[in-house]
């Protein structure tokens, strides 16, 4: 079976109750939907392992099924995504696209798989959808929404007081499914953090027992942010810690405590790095438009924020900074409901 054909099973293979994510490729062979009936017919959609090294979603659903052998309180559509990458404990393999960037019409077999699954989900008239991830860097557990409607916000707030809104990239699972039912993306802390599995399990358990998705009525305790940009380091800039000496004329030096700034209010003028030569941090929006001058200023040997911001997903993993980004910049917004 080609790895991009989706398999839909109307039963739970018993091995899944004890499997490790590394074993799923051998057990399932490819991306798989487990479609299970329950007491309330309209299903919850739970998506896991769109990124193969982000285990929280798989283990949360697995625990829920272990605890609910027999009858489920509600029907469940469980999507187990990139099992090939999970086997290697990687986000994705070299030849693969990012499985959370395939949820629009497109030329790749993975786009076709995603559109087929979206159609299947639509036909099942789901009551809500959650996509479960981990991330890099020290962040609180938080939740992303792509639509500002009361039911989406209710679903989000049930997971975390930290709600992040963005509309780009559009090619993500939760955005595609938002056309069908309320949907959110959970960010359950760093990979391997057991509290992320516990939290996702408790959330899943709560939603599976809800008679309906209500509307959010109170916003008092919500921290609501809009994600506006991501920070990248160009390849010709050397990345160092503050106590390391440069070997390249163009460099930036970062604080070893950089992850402590995640989800904190950082005031305009605060330094985020020092630099030498043409060492740079670039700020881009999700459409790859450069916005560096809107968010950063270069003063003396410091790179400073030029606007009040709340950073997120700042990471001290140099490989992630090189391959993905240094982190995101968010701004606080008032949530009007
Ligand atoms: Zn992810």
mmCIF file of C-alpha atoms and ligand atoms in Angstrom:
data_model
loop_
_atom_site.group_PDB
_atom_site.id
_atom_site.type_symbol
_atom_site.label_atom_id
_atom_site.label_comp_id
_atom_site.label_asym_id
_atom_site.label_seq_id
_atom_site.Cartn_x
_atom_site.Cartn_y
_atom_site.Cartn_z
ATOM 1 C CA UNK A 1 0.000 0.000 0.000
ATOM 2 C CA UNK A 2 1.467 3.409 -0.909
ATOM 3 C CA UNK A 3 2.157 5.418 2.235
ATOM 4 C CA UNK A 4 -0.130 8.236 1.086
ATOM 5 C CA UNK A 5 -3.268 6.102 0.621
ATOM 6 C CA UNK A 6 -5.517 6.572 3.594
ATOM 7 C CA UNK A 7 -6.919 3.507 5.280
ATOM 8 C CA UNK A 8 -10.277 3.720 7.073
ATOM 9 C CA UNK A 9 -10.976 1.046 9.690
ATOM 10 C CA UNK A 10 -14.348 0.638 11.403
ATOM 11 C CA UNK A 11 -12.821 -1.198 14.334
ATOM 12 C CA UNK A 12 -9.934 -0.714 16.751
ATOM 13 C CA UNK A 13 -6.977 -3.020 16.063
ATOM 14 C CA UNK A 14 -6.279 -4.376 19.542
ATOM 15 C CA UNK A 15 -2.507 -3.760 19.189
ATOM 16 C CA UNK A 16 -3.167 -0.011 19.230
ATOM 17 C CA UNK A 17 -4.119 -0.181 22.907
ATOM 18 C CA UNK A 18 -0.510 -0.921 23.826
ATOM 19 C CA UNK A 19 1.497 0.239 20.765
ATOM 20 C CA UNK A 20 4.353 2.723 20.863
ATOM 21 C CA UNK A 21 4.334 5.400 18.164
ATOM 22 C CA UNK A 22 7.480 3.884 16.600
ATOM 23 C CA UNK A 23 5.549 0.648 15.951
ATOM 24 C CA UNK A 24 2.551 2.146 14.169
ATOM 25 C CA UNK A 25 4.075 2.041 10.703
ATOM 26 C CA UNK A 26 4.503 -1.722 10.980
ATOM 27 C CA UNK A 27 1.031 -2.211 12.502
ATOM 28 C CA UNK A 28 -0.944 0.124 10.225
ATOM 29 C CA UNK A 29 1.223 0.525 7.103
ATOM 30 C CA UNK A 30 0.250 4.151 6.492
ATOM 31 C CA UNK A 31 -1.996 7.015 7.579
ATOM 32 C CA UNK A 32 -5.117 5.527 9.144
ATOM 33 C CA UNK A 33 -8.533 6.571 10.367
ATOM 34 C CA UNK A 34 -10.094 4.547 13.165
ATOM 35 C CA UNK A 35 -13.848 5.174 12.969
ATOM 36 C CA UNK A 36 -15.625 4.050 16.143
ATOM 37 C CA UNK A 37 -19.288 4.302 17.097
ATOM 38 C CA UNK A 38 -20.417 5.589 20.493
ATOM 39 C CA UNK A 39 -23.491 6.496 22.536
ATOM 40 C CA UNK A 40 -23.842 9.949 21.006
ATOM 41 C CA UNK A 41 -23.673 9.531 17.246
ATOM 42 C CA UNK A 42 -22.031 12.762 16.051
ATOM 43 C CA UNK A 43 -18.289 12.037 16.269
ATOM 44 C CA UNK A 44 -15.420 13.943 17.748
ATOM 45 C CA UNK A 45 -12.473 14.069 15.348
ATOM 46 C CA UNK A 46 -9.110 13.631 17.076
ATOM 47 C CA UNK A 47 -6.027 14.056 14.916
ATOM 48 C CA UNK A 48 -2.638 12.797 16.095
ATOM 49 C CA UNK A 49 0.899 12.420 14.747
ATOM 50 C CA UNK A 50 0.612 14.892 11.873
ATOM 51 C CA UNK A 51 4.152 15.481 13.079
ATOM 52 C CA UNK A 52 5.754 12.099 13.631
ATOM 53 C CA UNK A 53 7.785 12.993 16.727
ATOM 54 C CA UNK A 54 4.911 14.707 18.578
ATOM 55 C CA UNK A 55 3.532 11.866 20.644
ATOM 56 C CA UNK A 56 1.031 13.516 23.016
ATOM 57 C CA UNK A 57 -1.990 13.102 20.746
ATOM 58 C CA UNK A 58 -1.488 9.405 20.089
ATOM 59 C CA UNK A 59 -0.923 8.521 23.737
ATOM 60 C CA UNK A 60 -3.839 10.683 24.908
ATOM 61 C CA UNK A 61 -6.307 8.933 22.581
ATOM 62 C CA UNK A 62 -4.767 5.556 23.401
ATOM 63 C CA UNK A 63 -5.310 6.191 27.123
ATOM 64 C CA UNK A 64 -8.877 7.315 26.512
ATOM 65 C CA UNK A 65 -9.628 4.092 24.621
ATOM 66 C CA UNK A 66 -7.933 1.977 27.321
ATOM 67 C CA UNK A 67 -10.227 3.633 29.889
ATOM 68 C CA UNK A 68 -13.358 3.281 27.764
ATOM 69 C CA UNK A 69 -13.201 -0.234 26.429
ATOM 70 C CA UNK A 70 -16.778 -1.248 25.793
ATOM 71 C CA UNK A 71 -18.994 1.646 24.840
ATOM 72 C CA UNK A 72 -17.633 5.085 24.010
ATOM 73 C CA UNK A 73 -19.666 8.053 25.288
ATOM 74 C CA UNK A 74 -19.586 9.512 21.767
ATOM 75 C CA UNK A 75 -18.492 8.338 18.339
ATOM 76 C CA UNK A 76 -14.835 8.998 17.568
ATOM 77 C CA UNK A 77 -12.888 9.512 14.368
ATOM 78 C CA UNK A 78 -9.226 9.032 15.271
ATOM 79 C CA UNK A 79 -6.729 10.055 12.609
ATOM 80 C CA UNK A 80 -3.226 8.662 13.007
ATOM 81 C CA UNK A 81 -1.141 10.676 10.565
ATOM 82 C CA UNK A 82 2.502 10.354 9.649
ATOM 83 C CA UNK A 83 3.355 6.867 10.936
ATOM 84 C CA UNK A 84 6.370 6.657 8.631
ATOM 85 C CA UNK A 85 7.973 9.673 10.305
ATOM 86 C CA UNK A 86 6.832 8.405 13.721
ATOM 87 C CA UNK A 87 8.847 5.243 13.147
ATOM 88 C CA UNK A 88 11.965 7.418 12.881
ATOM 89 C CA UNK A 89 10.758 9.828 15.627
ATOM 90 C CA UNK A 90 10.978 12.685 13.141
ATOM 91 C CA UNK A 91 8.597 15.533 12.421
ATOM 92 C CA UNK A 92 8.590 14.425 8.769
ATOM 93 C CA UNK A 93 10.906 12.492 6.492
ATOM 94 C CA UNK A 94 13.062 14.192 3.856
ATOM 95 C CA UNK A 95 10.822 13.156 0.938
ATOM 96 C CA UNK A 96 7.597 14.125 2.704
ATOM 97 C CA UNK A 97 5.745 17.413 2.990
ATOM 98 C CA UNK A 98 4.803 18.641 6.459
ATOM 99 C CA UNK A 99 1.527 16.787 7.219
ATOM 100 C CA UNK A 100 0.138 19.937 8.799
ATOM 101 C CA UNK A 101 0.608 21.883 5.533
ATOM 102 C CA UNK A 102 -1.315 19.594 3.143
ATOM 103 C CA UNK A 103 -4.937 20.434 3.916
ATOM 104 C CA UNK A 104 -5.800 22.334 0.731
ATOM 105 C CA UNK A 105 -6.211 21.248 -2.887
ATOM 106 C CA UNK A 106 -2.742 20.651 -4.294
ATOM 107 C CA UNK A 107 -0.647 18.533 -6.628
ATOM 108 C CA UNK A 108 0.900 16.133 -4.124
ATOM 109 C CA UNK A 109 -0.547 12.724 -3.248
ATOM 110 C CA UNK A 110 -0.614 13.941 0.363
ATOM 111 C CA UNK A 111 -2.981 16.785 -0.655
ATOM 112 C CA UNK A 112 -5.271 14.238 -2.289
ATOM 113 C CA UNK A 113 -5.167 12.072 0.837
ATOM 114 C CA UNK A 114 -6.030 15.097 2.979
ATOM 115 C CA UNK A 115 -8.935 16.124 0.739
ATOM 116 C CA UNK A 116 -10.301 12.565 0.762
ATOM 117 C CA UNK A 117 -10.156 12.508 4.552
ATOM 118 C CA UNK A 118 -11.762 15.958 4.771
ATOM 119 C CA UNK A 119 -14.649 14.700 2.623
ATOM 120 C CA UNK A 120 -15.012 11.596 4.804
ATOM 121 C CA UNK A 121 -15.049 13.733 7.958
ATOM 122 C CA UNK A 122 -17.668 16.037 6.443
ATOM 123 C CA UNK A 123 -19.942 13.085 5.671
ATOM 124 C CA UNK A 124 -19.803 11.945 9.314
ATOM 125 C CA UNK A 125 -21.215 15.315 10.533
ATOM 126 C CA UNK A 126 -18.664 15.717 13.355
ATOM 127 C CA UNK A 127 -19.467 17.749 16.432
ATOM 128 C CA UNK A 128 -15.918 19.098 16.923
ATOM 129 C CA UNK A 129 -12.328 18.465 15.863
ATOM 130 C CA UNK A 130 -9.050 18.671 17.762
ATOM 131 C CA UNK A 131 -5.548 18.318 16.365
ATOM 132 C CA UNK A 132 -2.963 17.477 19.016
ATOM 133 C CA UNK A 133 0.688 18.586 18.862
ATOM 134 C CA UNK A 134 3.831 19.142 20.897
ATOM 135 C CA UNK A 135 6.289 21.945 20.270
ATOM 136 C CA UNK A 136 9.828 23.073 20.914
ATOM 137 C CA UNK A 137 10.923 25.409 23.685
ATOM 138 C CA UNK A 138 9.464 26.013 27.103
ATOM 139 C CA UNK A 139 5.877 27.200 26.574
ATOM 140 C CA UNK A 140 2.727 26.827 28.632
ATOM 141 C CA UNK A 141 0.216 24.432 27.115
ATOM 142 C CA UNK A 142 -1.729 26.633 24.713
ATOM 143 C CA UNK A 143 -4.329 26.369 21.988
ATOM 144 C CA UNK A 144 -4.613 27.791 18.484
ATOM 145 C CA UNK A 145 -7.794 28.928 16.757
ATOM 146 C CA UNK A 146 -8.226 30.082 13.184
ATOM 147 C CA UNK A 147 -11.850 31.266 13.435
ATOM 148 C CA UNK A 148 -13.159 33.736 16.034
ATOM 149 C CA UNK A 149 -16.549 32.228 16.751
ATOM 150 C CA UNK A 150 -17.949 31.526 20.206
ATOM 151 C CA UNK A 151 -18.042 27.746 19.806
ATOM 152 C CA UNK A 152 -14.437 27.617 18.607
ATOM 153 C CA UNK A 153 -13.421 29.797 21.553
ATOM 154 C CA UNK A 154 -15.362 27.621 23.991
ATOM 155 C CA UNK A 155 -13.564 24.547 22.661
ATOM 156 C CA UNK A 156 -10.236 26.396 22.939
ATOM 157 C CA UNK A 157 -10.787 27.751 26.433
ATOM 158 C CA UNK A 158 -11.618 24.330 27.776
ATOM 159 C CA UNK A 159 -7.967 23.447 27.118
ATOM 160 C CA UNK A 160 -6.069 26.608 28.068
ATOM 161 C CA UNK A 161 -6.366 30.227 29.141
ATOM 162 C CA UNK A 162 -3.709 30.992 26.491
ATOM 163 C CA UNK A 163 -5.478 31.258 23.143
ATOM 164 C CA UNK A 164 -3.514 32.131 20.000
ATOM 165 C CA UNK A 165 -5.261 33.268 16.844
ATOM 166 C CA UNK A 166 -3.832 33.176 13.310
ATOM 167 C CA UNK A 167 -5.123 32.728 9.787
ATOM 168 C CA UNK A 168 -1.878 31.860 7.973
ATOM 169 C CA UNK A 169 -0.745 29.260 7.046
ATOM 170 C CA UNK A 170 -4.138 28.174 5.688
ATOM 171 C CA UNK A 171 -2.944 24.666 4.844
ATOM 172 C CA UNK A 172 -3.273 23.321 8.397
ATOM 173 C CA UNK A 173 -5.713 20.620 9.506
ATOM 174 C CA UNK A 174 -7.697 22.717 11.992
ATOM 175 C CA UNK A 175 -8.254 25.472 9.442
ATOM 176 C CA UNK A 176 -9.502 23.021 6.794
ATOM 177 C CA UNK A 177 -11.888 21.339 9.241
ATOM 178 C CA UNK A 178 -13.112 24.727 10.535
ATOM 179 C CA UNK A 179 -15.389 24.767 7.453
ATOM 180 C CA UNK A 180 -17.140 21.684 8.860
ATOM 181 C CA UNK A 181 -17.249 22.064 12.671
ATOM 182 C CA UNK A 182 -15.554 23.902 15.570
ATOM 183 C CA UNK A 183 -11.863 22.994 15.503
ATOM 184 C CA UNK A 184 -8.710 23.791 17.479
ATOM 185 C CA UNK A 185 -5.027 22.852 17.586
ATOM 186 C CA UNK A 186 -3.650 21.878 20.992
ATOM 187 C CA UNK A 187 0.010 22.555 21.824
ATOM 188 C CA UNK A 188 0.869 20.189 24.682
ATOM 189 C CA UNK A 189 4.389 21.280 25.655
ATOM 190 C CA UNK A 190 7.644 19.723 24.575
ATOM 191 C CA UNK A 191 7.899 16.215 23.178
ATOM 192 C CA UNK A 192 8.145 13.642 25.927
ATOM 193 C CA UNK A 193 6.518 15.897 28.537
ATOM 194 C CA UNK A 194 4.104 13.514 30.300
ATOM 195 C CA UNK A 195 1.974 16.391 31.569
ATOM 196 C CA UNK A 196 1.111 17.108 27.928
ATOM 197 C CA UNK A 197 -0.313 13.607 27.506
ATOM 198 C CA UNK A 198 -2.242 13.935 30.794
ATOM 199 C CA UNK A 199 -3.678 17.296 29.823
ATOM 200 C CA UNK A 200 -4.688 16.176 26.312
ATOM 201 C CA UNK A 201 -6.283 13.020 27.768
ATOM 202 C CA UNK A 202 -8.298 14.985 30.342
ATOM 203 C CA UNK A 203 -9.442 17.408 27.668
ATOM 204 C CA UNK A 204 -10.424 14.610 25.299
ATOM 205 C CA UNK A 205 -12.305 12.865 28.095
ATOM 206 C CA UNK A 206 -14.185 16.068 28.939
ATOM 207 C CA UNK A 207 -15.208 16.730 25.347
ATOM 208 C CA UNK A 208 -16.241 13.142 24.691
ATOM 209 C CA UNK A 209 -18.730 13.506 27.574
ATOM 210 C CA UNK A 210 -20.129 16.904 26.533
ATOM 211 C CA UNK A 211 -23.639 16.827 25.086
ATOM 212 C CA UNK A 212 -22.780 19.755 22.793
ATOM 213 C CA UNK A 213 -20.203 22.450 22.145
ATOM 214 C CA UNK A 214 -21.415 25.537 23.970
ATOM 215 C CA UNK A 215 -20.631 29.171 23.231
ATOM 216 C CA UNK A 216 -17.977 31.035 25.163
ATOM 217 C CA UNK A 217 -19.638 33.591 27.436
ATOM 218 C CA UNK A 218 -16.817 34.920 29.646
ATOM 219 C CA UNK A 219 -13.462 36.248 28.518
ATOM 220 C CA UNK A 220 -12.120 37.595 31.830
ATOM 221 C CA UNK A 221 -9.451 34.966 32.444
ATOM 222 C CA UNK A 222 -8.379 34.529 28.818
ATOM 223 C CA UNK A 223 -5.007 35.650 27.509
ATOM 224 C CA UNK A 224 -5.706 36.185 23.846
ATOM 225 C CA UNK A 225 -2.903 36.742 21.344
ATOM 226 C CA UNK A 226 -2.560 37.138 17.621
ATOM 227 C CA UNK A 227 0.520 35.529 16.135
ATOM 228 C CA UNK A 228 1.928 38.091 13.716
ATOM 229 C CA UNK A 229 5.410 37.017 12.641
ATOM 230 C CA UNK A 230 8.204 34.495 12.908
ATOM 231 C CA UNK A 231 11.872 35.204 13.507
ATOM 232 C CA UNK A 232 14.481 33.496 11.360
ATOM 233 C CA UNK A 233 18.239 33.586 11.319
ATOM 234 C CA UNK A 234 19.771 33.828 7.818
ATOM 235 C CA UNK A 235 22.230 31.038 6.911
ATOM 236 C CA UNK A 236 25.265 33.353 6.788
ATOM 237 C CA UNK A 237 24.727 34.504 10.405
ATOM 238 C CA UNK A 238 26.531 32.418 13.024
ATOM 239 C CA UNK A 239 24.337 31.602 16.061
ATOM 240 C CA UNK A 240 26.122 31.678 19.426
ATOM 241 C CA UNK A 241 25.331 31.732 23.111
ATOM 242 C CA UNK A 242 26.163 34.929 24.986
ATOM 243 C CA UNK A 243 29.294 33.340 26.531
ATOM 244 C CA UNK A 244 30.714 32.031 23.246
ATOM 245 C CA UNK A 245 33.250 33.816 21.061
ATOM 246 C CA UNK A 246 32.450 34.241 17.372
ATOM 247 C CA UNK A 247 34.406 32.497 14.631
ATOM 248 C CA UNK A 248 32.563 34.298 11.863
ATOM 249 C CA UNK A 249 32.451 38.107 11.413
ATOM 250 C CA UNK A 250 28.650 37.998 11.127
ATOM 251 C CA UNK A 251 26.982 36.557 14.195
ATOM 252 C CA UNK A 252 24.247 36.875 16.803
ATOM 253 C CA UNK A 253 24.581 35.925 20.464
ATOM 254 C CA UNK A 254 21.535 34.670 22.352
ATOM 255 C CA UNK A 255 20.829 34.426 26.060
ATOM 256 C CA UNK A 256 20.808 30.855 27.366
ATOM 257 C CA UNK A 257 17.590 31.855 29.168
ATOM 258 C CA UNK A 258 15.818 32.781 25.927
ATOM 259 C CA UNK A 259 12.988 30.258 26.438
ATOM 260 C CA UNK A 260 11.997 32.042 29.665
ATOM 261 C CA UNK A 261 10.517 34.856 27.528
ATOM 262 C CA UNK A 262 7.880 32.621 25.946
ATOM 263 C CA UNK A 263 4.358 33.916 26.644
ATOM 264 C CA UNK A 264 5.772 36.833 28.669
ATOM 265 C CA UNK A 265 5.102 40.475 27.896
ATOM 266 C CA UNK A 266 8.338 41.867 26.527
ATOM 267 C CA UNK A 267 8.435 45.655 26.250
ATOM 268 C CA UNK A 268 9.523 47.728 23.281
ATOM 269 C CA UNK A 269 13.286 48.374 23.531
ATOM 270 C CA UNK A 270 14.110 45.050 25.207
ATOM 271 C CA UNK A 271 17.153 43.328 23.709
ATOM 272 C CA UNK A 272 16.600 39.875 22.237
ATOM 273 C CA UNK A 273 20.178 39.299 21.037
ATOM 274 C CA UNK A 274 23.493 41.018 20.491
ATOM 275 C CA UNK A 275 25.067 41.030 17.063
ATOM 276 C CA UNK A 276 28.334 41.590 15.229
ATOM 277 C CA UNK A 277 29.042 42.505 11.588
ATOM 278 C CA UNK A 278 26.052 41.773 9.389
ATOM 279 C CA UNK A 279 24.624 39.251 11.856
ATOM 280 C CA UNK A 280 20.828 39.480 11.533
ATOM 281 C CA UNK A 281 17.494 38.181 12.734
ATOM 282 C CA UNK A 282 14.816 38.432 10.054
ATOM 283 C CA UNK A 283 11.133 38.797 10.867
ATOM 284 C CA UNK A 284 8.716 37.374 8.312
ATOM 285 C CA UNK A 285 4.978 36.968 8.197
ATOM 286 C CA UNK A 286 3.507 33.618 7.131
ATOM 287 C CA UNK A 287 3.328 34.768 3.525
ATOM 288 C CA UNK A 288 7.135 35.214 3.635
ATOM 289 C CA UNK A 289 6.858 38.982 3.489
ATOM 290 C CA UNK A 290 9.713 40.531 5.416
ATOM 291 C CA UNK A 291 8.620 42.725 8.324
ATOM 292 C CA UNK A 292 11.930 43.072 10.181
ATOM 293 C CA UNK A 293 11.785 46.874 10.345
ATOM 294 C CA UNK A 294 8.318 46.729 11.959
ATOM 295 C CA UNK A 295 9.435 44.528 14.847
ATOM 296 C CA UNK A 296 13.200 44.859 15.406
ATOM 297 C CA UNK A 297 15.726 47.671 15.632
ATOM 298 C CA UNK A 298 19.523 47.470 15.588
ATOM 299 C CA UNK A 299 21.113 49.756 18.137
ATOM 300 C CA UNK A 300 24.807 49.618 19.155
ATOM 301 C CA UNK A 301 25.477 45.887 19.308
ATOM 302 C CA UNK A 302 21.912 45.024 20.350
ATOM 303 C CA UNK A 303 18.912 43.720 18.447
ATOM 304 C CA UNK A 304 15.898 45.148 20.262
ATOM 305 C CA UNK A 305 12.155 44.750 19.948
ATOM 306 C CA UNK A 306 10.705 47.876 18.387
ATOM 307 C CA UNK A 307 7.184 47.131 19.608
ATOM 308 C CA UNK A 308 5.634 45.520 22.710
ATOM 309 C CA UNK A 309 5.421 41.801 21.952
ATOM 310 C CA UNK A 310 4.782 38.394 23.438
ATOM 311 C CA UNK A 311 7.261 35.870 22.023
ATOM 312 C CA UNK A 312 6.297 32.214 21.714
ATOM 313 C CA UNK A 313 8.093 29.007 20.838
ATOM 314 C CA UNK A 314 11.496 30.623 21.330
ATOM 315 C CA UNK A 315 13.854 27.681 21.387
ATOM 316 C CA UNK A 316 17.395 27.118 22.557
ATOM 317 C CA UNK A 317 17.740 24.158 20.189
ATOM 318 C CA UNK A 318 20.178 25.486 17.578
ATOM 319 C CA UNK A 319 19.188 22.822 15.048
ATOM 320 C CA UNK A 320 15.532 23.887 15.263
ATOM 321 C CA UNK A 321 16.521 27.548 14.905
ATOM 322 C CA UNK A 322 18.429 26.666 11.727
ATOM 323 C CA UNK A 323 15.807 24.349 10.220
ATOM 324 C CA UNK A 324 12.640 26.101 11.324
ATOM 325 C CA UNK A 325 12.816 29.385 13.202
ATOM 326 C CA UNK A 326 13.995 31.133 16.345
ATOM 327 C CA UNK A 327 10.422 31.684 17.513
ATOM 328 C CA UNK A 328 7.254 33.689 16.907
ATOM 329 C CA UNK A 329 6.106 37.155 17.860
ATOM 330 C CA UNK A 330 2.573 37.666 19.059
ATOM 331 C CA UNK A 331 0.624 40.720 20.153
ATOM 332 C CA UNK A 332 -2.038 40.786 22.819
ATOM 333 C CA UNK A 333 -5.528 41.482 21.524
ATOM 334 C CA UNK A 334 -8.824 42.182 23.217
ATOM 335 C CA UNK A 335 -11.194 39.301 22.658
ATOM 336 C CA UNK A 336 -14.590 40.658 21.601
ATOM 337 C CA UNK A 337 -17.425 38.151 21.759
HETATM 338 ZN ZN1 LIG B 1 3.259 19.797 15.436
#
